[in-house]
Coordinates of C-alpha atoms and ligand atoms in Angstrom, one line a residue:
M639 CA 109.3 126.4 108.0
T640 CA 106.0 124.4 107.9
P641 CA 103.4 125.1 110.7
L642 CA 104.0 121.5 111.9
A643 CA 107.7 122.1 112.1
D644 CA 107.0 124.9 114.6
V645 CA 104.6 122.6 116.6
L646 CA 107.2 119.9 116.7
M647 CA 110.1 122.1 117.7
R648 CA 108.1 123.6 120.6
R649 CA 107.2 120.1 121.7
I650 CA 110.8 118.9 121.5
A651 CA 112.0 122.0 123.4
A652 CA 109.5 121.2 126.2
T653 CA 109.8 117.4 126.5
G654 CA 113.0 116.4 124.7
P655 CA 113.9 114.5 121.4
I656 CA 111.2 112.4 119.8
T657 CA 111.4 109.0 118.0
I658 CA 111.1 108.6 114.3
A659 CA 107.7 106.9 115.0
D660 CA 106.5 109.9 116.9
Y661 CA 107.7 112.2 114.1
M662 CA 106.1 110.1 111.3
A663 CA 102.8 109.9 113.3
E664 CA 102.6 113.6 113.7
C665 CA 103.7 114.3 110.1
L666 CA 101.1 112.0 108.6
L667 CA 98.1 112.3 111.0
H668 CA 98.4 115.4 113.1
P669 CA 94.7 116.5 113.2
E670 CA 95.4 120.0 111.9
Y671 CA 98.6 119.9 109.9
G672 CA 99.1 116.2 109.2
Y673 CA 99.8 115.1 105.6
Y674 CA 96.8 112.7 105.3
S675 CA 94.6 114.8 107.5
T676 CA 94.7 117.8 105.1
R677 CA 94.8 116.5 101.6
D678 CA 94.2 113.8 98.9
P679 CA 97.9 113.3 97.9
I680 CA 97.4 110.5 95.3
G681 CA 97.6 110.8 91.5
A682 CA 99.4 112.8 88.9
A683 CA 98.4 116.1 90.4
G684 CA 99.4 114.9 93.9
D685 CA 102.6 113.6 95.4
F686 CA 102.6 109.9 94.5
T687 CA 100.7 107.3 92.4
T688 CA 99.7 103.9 93.5
A689 CA 99.0 100.6 91.6
P690 CA 95.2 100.9 91.5
E691 CA 95.5 104.4 90.1
I692 CA 97.8 103.2 87.4
S693 CA 95.4 100.6 85.9
Q694 CA 92.0 99.1 86.7
M695 CA 93.6 95.6 86.0
F696 CA 95.3 95.7 89.5
G697 CA 92.0 95.9 91.4
E698 CA 90.2 93.5 89.0
L699 CA 92.7 90.8 89.4
L700 CA 93.0 91.1 93.2
G701 CA 89.2 91.3 93.5
L702 CA 88.8 88.0 91.5
A703 CA 91.6 86.4 93.7
L704 CA 89.7 87.4 96.8
A705 CA 86.4 86.1 95.3
Q706 CA 88.1 82.8 94.5
S707 CA 89.3 82.6 98.0
W708 CA 85.7 83.2 99.2
L709 CA 84.4 80.4 96.9
D710 CA 87.2 78.1 98.2
Q711 CA 86.0 78.7 101.7
G712 CA 82.5 77.6 101.0
S713 CA 81.0 81.0 99.9
P714 CA 80.0 82.3 103.4
A715 CA 76.5 83.8 103.1
R716 CA 77.6 87.0 104.9
F717 CA 81.1 88.3 105.0
I718 CA 83.1 91.5 105.5
L719 CA 84.9 92.8 102.4
A720 CA 87.4 95.2 104.0
E721 CA 90.2 97.5 102.9
L722 CA 92.9 99.1 105.0
G723 CA 93.8 102.6 103.8
P724 CA 91.6 102.7 100.7
G725 CA 93.0 106.0 99.3
R726 CA 90.7 107.3 96.6
G727 CA 88.5 104.1 96.8
T728 CA 89.7 103.1 93.3
L729 CA 90.9 99.6 94.3
M730 CA 87.7 98.8 96.1
N731 CA 85.7 100.1 93.2
D732 CA 87.6 97.9 90.7
I733 CA 87.2 94.9 93.0
L734 CA 83.5 95.5 93.2
R735 CA 83.1 96.0 89.4
A736 CA 85.1 92.8 88.6
T737 CA 83.3 90.6 91.1
R738 CA 79.8 91.5 89.9
S739 CA 80.0 88.4 87.7
V740 CA 80.7 86.1 90.7
P741 CA 77.2 84.8 91.7
S742 CA 76.1 85.8 95.3
F743 CA 79.5 87.4 96.1
Q744 CA 78.3 91.0 96.3
A745 CA 75.0 90.1 97.9
A746 CA 77.0 88.4 100.7
A747 CA 79.5 91.2 101.1
Q748 CA 79.4 94.1 103.5
I749 CA 81.9 96.8 102.7
H750 CA 84.1 98.1 105.5
L751 CA 86.9 100.7 105.1
V752 CA 89.6 101.5 107.6
E753 CA 90.6 105.1 106.8
A754 CA 92.2 107.8 109.0
S755 CA 92.1 110.7 106.5
P756 CA 88.9 112.9 106.3
P757 CA 89.6 114.1 102.8
L758 CA 90.2 110.6 101.5
R759 CA 87.1 109.3 103.3
E760 CA 85.2 111.9 101.4
R761 CA 86.5 110.7 98.1
Q762 CA 85.7 107.1 99.0
R763 CA 82.2 108.2 100.0
R764 CA 81.6 109.7 96.6
L765 CA 83.0 106.8 94.6
L766 CA 81.5 104.0 96.6
S767 CA 78.1 105.4 97.5
D768 CA 76.3 102.6 95.6
Y769 CA 77.8 100.0 98.1
S770 CA 77.0 101.8 101.4
P771 CA 80.4 101.2 103.0
T772 CA 81.0 101.6 106.8
W773 CA 84.2 103.4 107.9
H774 CA 86.4 102.6 110.8
E775 CA 89.3 104.4 112.5
S776 CA 91.0 101.1 113.1
A777 CA 90.8 97.4 112.2
S778 CA 89.8 96.6 115.8
T779 CA 86.2 97.6 115.2
L780 CA 85.6 95.5 112.1
P781 CA 82.6 93.2 112.7
D782 CA 83.2 89.7 113.8
A783 CA 82.4 87.7 110.6
P784 CA 84.3 86.0 107.8
L785 CA 86.8 88.6 106.6
F786 CA 88.2 89.1 103.1
L787 CA 90.6 92.0 103.2
V788 CA 93.0 93.9 101.0
A789 CA 95.7 96.5 102.0
N790 CA 97.7 98.1 99.3
E791 CA 100.4 100.6 100.4
F792 CA 98.9 100.8 103.8
F793 CA 101.6 99.3 106.0
D794 CA 104.3 101.5 104.5
A795 CA 102.5 104.5 106.0
L796 CA 102.6 103.2 109.6
P797 CA 105.3 104.9 111.8
I798 CA 108.5 103.0 112.3
R799 CA 111.2 103.2 114.9
Q800 CA 114.9 103.0 113.8
F801 CA 117.8 101.6 115.8
R802 CA 121.5 101.6 115.1
R803 CA 123.5 98.7 116.5
D804 CA 126.3 99.7 118.8
P805 CA 128.8 97.5 120.6
K806 CA 126.9 98.3 123.8
G807 CA 123.4 97.7 122.5
W808 CA 121.1 99.7 120.3
C809 CA 120.9 103.5 119.8
E810 CA 117.5 104.8 118.7
H811 CA 117.4 107.4 115.9
Q812 CA 115.7 110.5 117.3
I813 CA 114.7 113.9 116.2
G814 CA 115.8 117.0 118.1
V815 CA 116.3 120.7 117.5
K816 CA 119.4 122.7 117.0
D817 CA 119.6 126.4 116.0
G818 CA 115.9 126.5 115.1
T819 CA 115.9 123.4 112.8
L820 CA 114.9 119.8 113.2
I821 CA 118.0 117.5 113.3
R822 CA 118.7 113.8 113.6
G823 CA 120.3 112.4 116.7
L824 CA 121.0 109.1 118.5
S825 CA 120.0 108.0 121.9
N826 CA 122.5 106.4 124.3
P827 CA 123.1 102.7 123.6
A828 CA 121.0 100.2 125.5
P829 CA 120.3 96.5 125.1
L830 CA 116.7 96.0 123.8
A831 CA 114.9 92.8 124.3
N832 CA 112.6 93.2 121.3
L833 CA 115.7 93.5 119.0
S834 CA 117.5 90.5 120.5
D835 CA 116.5 88.4 117.5
R836 CA 118.5 90.8 115.3
L837 CA 121.8 90.3 117.1
A838 CA 122.6 87.2 114.9
D839 CA 122.2 88.9 111.5
T840 CA 123.5 92.4 112.2
A841 CA 126.9 94.0 113.1
P842 CA 127.7 97.3 114.9
G843 CA 126.7 100.2 112.6
D844 CA 123.7 98.4 111.0
I845 CA 120.3 100.0 111.1
V846 CA 117.2 98.0 111.8
E847 CA 113.6 99.3 111.8
N848 CA 110.4 98.0 113.4
C849 CA 106.9 99.1 113.1
P850 CA 105.1 98.9 116.4
S851 CA 101.6 99.6 115.1
A852 CA 101.7 97.0 112.3
T853 CA 101.8 94.0 114.7
P854 CA 98.5 94.8 116.6
I855 CA 96.7 95.4 113.2
V856 CA 97.9 92.1 111.8
C857 CA 96.9 90.3 115.0
E858 CA 93.4 91.7 114.8
I859 CA 93.0 90.6 111.2
A860 CA 94.6 87.2 111.8
T861 CA 92.4 86.5 114.9
R862 CA 89.3 87.2 113.0
I863 CA 90.3 85.1 110.0
A864 CA 91.3 82.2 112.4
R865 CA 87.9 82.5 114.2
N866 CA 85.5 83.1 111.3
G867 CA 87.4 82.3 108.1
G868 CA 88.6 84.6 105.3
S869 CA 91.8 85.8 103.8
A870 CA 93.9 89.0 103.5
L871 CA 96.0 90.2 100.7
I872 CA 98.8 92.6 101.7
I873 CA 100.7 94.4 99.0
D874 CA 103.5 96.8 99.7
Y875 CA 107.1 97.7 99.0
G876 CA 109.6 96.2 101.3
D877 CA 111.3 92.9 101.9
W878 CA 111.3 89.8 104.1
H879 CA 113.6 91.3 106.6
S880 CA 114.3 94.9 107.4
L881 CA 117.9 96.2 107.2
G882 CA 119.0 99.8 106.7
D883 CA 117.4 103.2 106.8
T884 CA 114.3 103.0 104.5
L885 CA 112.5 106.1 105.7
Q886 CA 111.7 108.3 102.7
A887 CA 109.8 111.5 102.0
V888 CA 108.1 112.2 98.7
R889 CA 106.6 115.5 97.6
N890 CA 105.3 116.2 94.1
H891 CA 106.7 112.9 92.8
Q892 CA 110.3 113.8 94.0
S893 CA 112.1 112.4 97.0
E894 CA 113.3 114.8 99.6
D895 CA 114.9 114.9 103.1
P896 CA 112.2 113.5 105.5
L897 CA 112.9 116.4 107.9
A898 CA 112.6 119.2 105.3
N899 CA 108.8 119.8 105.2
P900 CA 107.0 118.0 108.0
G901 CA 103.3 117.6 107.3
Q902 CA 103.7 118.4 103.6
A903 CA 105.5 115.4 102.2
D904 CA 104.5 111.7 102.2
L905 CA 106.6 109.7 104.7
T906 CA 106.9 105.9 104.2
A907 CA 109.2 103.1 105.2
H908 CA 109.7 99.7 103.7
V909 CA 107.5 96.9 105.1
D910 CA 109.2 94.1 107.0
F911 CA 107.1 91.2 105.7
E912 CA 108.6 88.7 108.1
A913 CA 107.3 90.7 111.1
L914 CA 103.8 90.7 109.6
A915 CA 104.0 86.9 108.9
I916 CA 105.2 86.1 112.4
A917 CA 102.4 88.2 114.0
A918 CA 99.9 86.5 111.7
K919 CA 101.1 82.9 112.3
S920 CA 101.1 83.4 116.1
N921 CA 97.4 84.2 115.8
G922 CA 96.4 81.0 114.1
V923 CA 96.4 81.7 110.4
E924 CA 98.5 80.4 107.5
V925 CA 100.7 82.8 105.6
T926 CA 101.8 82.3 102.0
P927 CA 105.3 82.9 100.8
M928 CA 106.1 86.5 99.9
V929 CA 105.8 86.8 96.1
P930 CA 106.8 89.8 93.9
Q931 CA 103.8 91.8 92.7
G932 CA 104.8 91.3 89.0
V933 CA 104.8 87.5 89.5
V934 CA 101.4 87.5 91.3
L935 CA 99.8 89.7 88.6
E936 CA 101.2 87.4 85.9
R937 CA 99.9 84.3 87.7
L938 CA 96.5 86.0 88.0
G939 CA 96.4 86.6 84.2
I940 CA 97.3 90.2 83.7
T941 CA 98.7 89.6 80.3
P942 CA 95.6 88.1 78.7
R943 CA 93.5 90.7 80.5
A944 CA 95.8 93.5 79.2
K945 CA 95.5 92.1 75.6
K946 CA 91.7 92.0 75.9
L947 CA 91.4 95.6 77.2
G948 CA 94.0 96.7 74.6
K949 CA 91.7 95.6 71.8
L950 CA 89.2 98.3 72.9
L951 CA 91.9 101.1 72.8
S952 CA 93.9 103.0 70.2
N953 CA 96.5 105.7 70.0
D954 CA 97.5 107.4 73.2
A955 CA 95.0 105.4 75.3
L956 CA 96.6 102.2 74.0
Q957 CA 100.1 103.4 74.6
S958 CA 99.3 104.4 78.2
H959 CA 97.6 101.0 78.8
V960 CA 100.7 99.2 77.6
A961 CA 102.9 101.4 79.8
A962 CA 100.6 100.7 82.8
H963 CA 100.9 97.0 82.3
R964 CA 104.7 97.3 82.2
R965 CA 104.7 99.6 85.2
L966 CA 102.8 97.2 87.4
T967 CA 104.8 94.1 86.4
H968 CA 108.2 94.9 85.1
P969 CA 111.2 94.2 87.5
N970 CA 112.6 97.6 86.8
E971 CA 109.3 99.3 87.8
M972 CA 106.9 98.1 90.5
G973 CA 107.1 94.4 89.6
T974 CA 109.9 93.4 92.0
L975 CA 110.1 96.2 94.6
F976 CA 106.4 95.5 95.6
K977 CA 105.6 92.2 97.3
V978 CA 102.5 90.4 98.2
I979 CA 101.7 88.0 101.0
A980 CA 98.3 86.5 102.0
L981 CA 96.9 85.4 105.3
Y982 CA 94.3 82.7 105.1
N983 CA 92.2 80.3 107.1
R984 CA 93.9 77.0 108.2
G985 CA 92.7 74.1 106.1
S986 CA 91.7 76.2 103.1
P987 CA 93.7 76.7 99.9
P988 CA 95.8 79.9 99.7
P989 CA 94.3 82.7 97.5
P990 CA 95.3 82.2 93.9
G991 CA 98.6 83.6 92.7
L992 CA 100.2 83.0 96.1
A993 CA 100.4 79.2 96.5
P994 CA 103.7 78.0 98.0
Ligands
SAH1195 N1 95.5 101.9 99.2 C1 95.5 103.2 98.4 C2 96.1 104.4 99.2 C3 97.5 104.2 99.7 S1 98.1 105.6 100.6 C4 96.0 103.0 97.1 O1 96.7 102.0 96.8 O2 95.9 103.9 96.2 C5 97.8 105.1 102.3 C6 96.4 105.1 102.7 O3 96.4 104.7 104.1 C7 95.6 106.4 102.7 O4 94.3 106.1 102.4 C8 95.8 106.9 104.1 O5 94.9 107.9 104.5 C9 95.6 105.7 104.9 N2 96.3 105.6 106.2 C10 97.5 106.0 106.5 N3 97.7 105.8 107.9 C11 96.6 105.3 108.4 C12 96.2 104.8 109.7 N4 97.0 104.9 110.7 N5 94.9 104.4 109.8 C13 94.1 104.3 108.8 N6 94.4 104.7 107.5 C14 95.6 105.2 107.3

């Protein structure tokens, strides 16, 4: 049993079953035993790998897309270049290297990072020390200025609630305790106003998820972009509309039961992009169509970039470069599962690669 399992079982014994969102929040960010609070989980030696860790091309292309969006919006002389959940800082580092050639971009940029994990903040601090970033606990304290933002695999780490449709309403998936182990259970059915829009496209037995903390974050970002200009690129796995149980646990690059090792496995859920788009639009910004990651990277020129970099490589390095290009873009790898949307200022062109 993990130390966090013990904490959770005592809490449940005292106050009753908890929601999946409470469980995820404790597992990921419990100050003493939470997954992100206690480790750097990313990379071959960790539990999972992300696109920026697979190839520098990912950050270079997204960085140049953001810089083009900045140029398209009149090159504001001072702006916030922000990232949500920057992991090891690799994506921001690649963005900053690739955009060095864009005149005035870096002189105008102030780097702001929203990061909850102390060990990952430390890695970011080491990698990005030349750029003097400012860290934030949440997007709500980002300065009020034009905002150009990126978030890769951030929203999938936010806690979700899960509901099963029942003839009498919705039953919430909960976590309780039986015989000294954590178990799944269901609340009694009740009608829920915030799921009434899902009555038309679901039937009894279907599971839907929602992510209560994603909406306020998107509202913050959209409000700033609507007020001061800017754009935001959101990349994650998921789809336009949530349906089914997508909660998953990954430890040491293997999937496992999300209840097996609380605090020691990464927990994620697919991102419901429609919910992000609705929250953004209702706060005054435009939202691009959702485009598969492989398509966006091709439109941004990953193939010519890969060929150019490949000319500098040989043997094993060349082989792993070719494999990385495939992994980021191929439909059987990350190319289709991962999606991209952008939020952008009304009246401006959408960031490149995402035009309707
Ligand atoms: N974007 C990085 C890392 C993805 S992992 C990459 O692509 O490699 C998820 C990241 O989000 C981690 O940096 C994690 O610490 C951070 N994170 C998770 N939940 C968070 C929260 N509620 N607030 C701020 N950061 C969070």
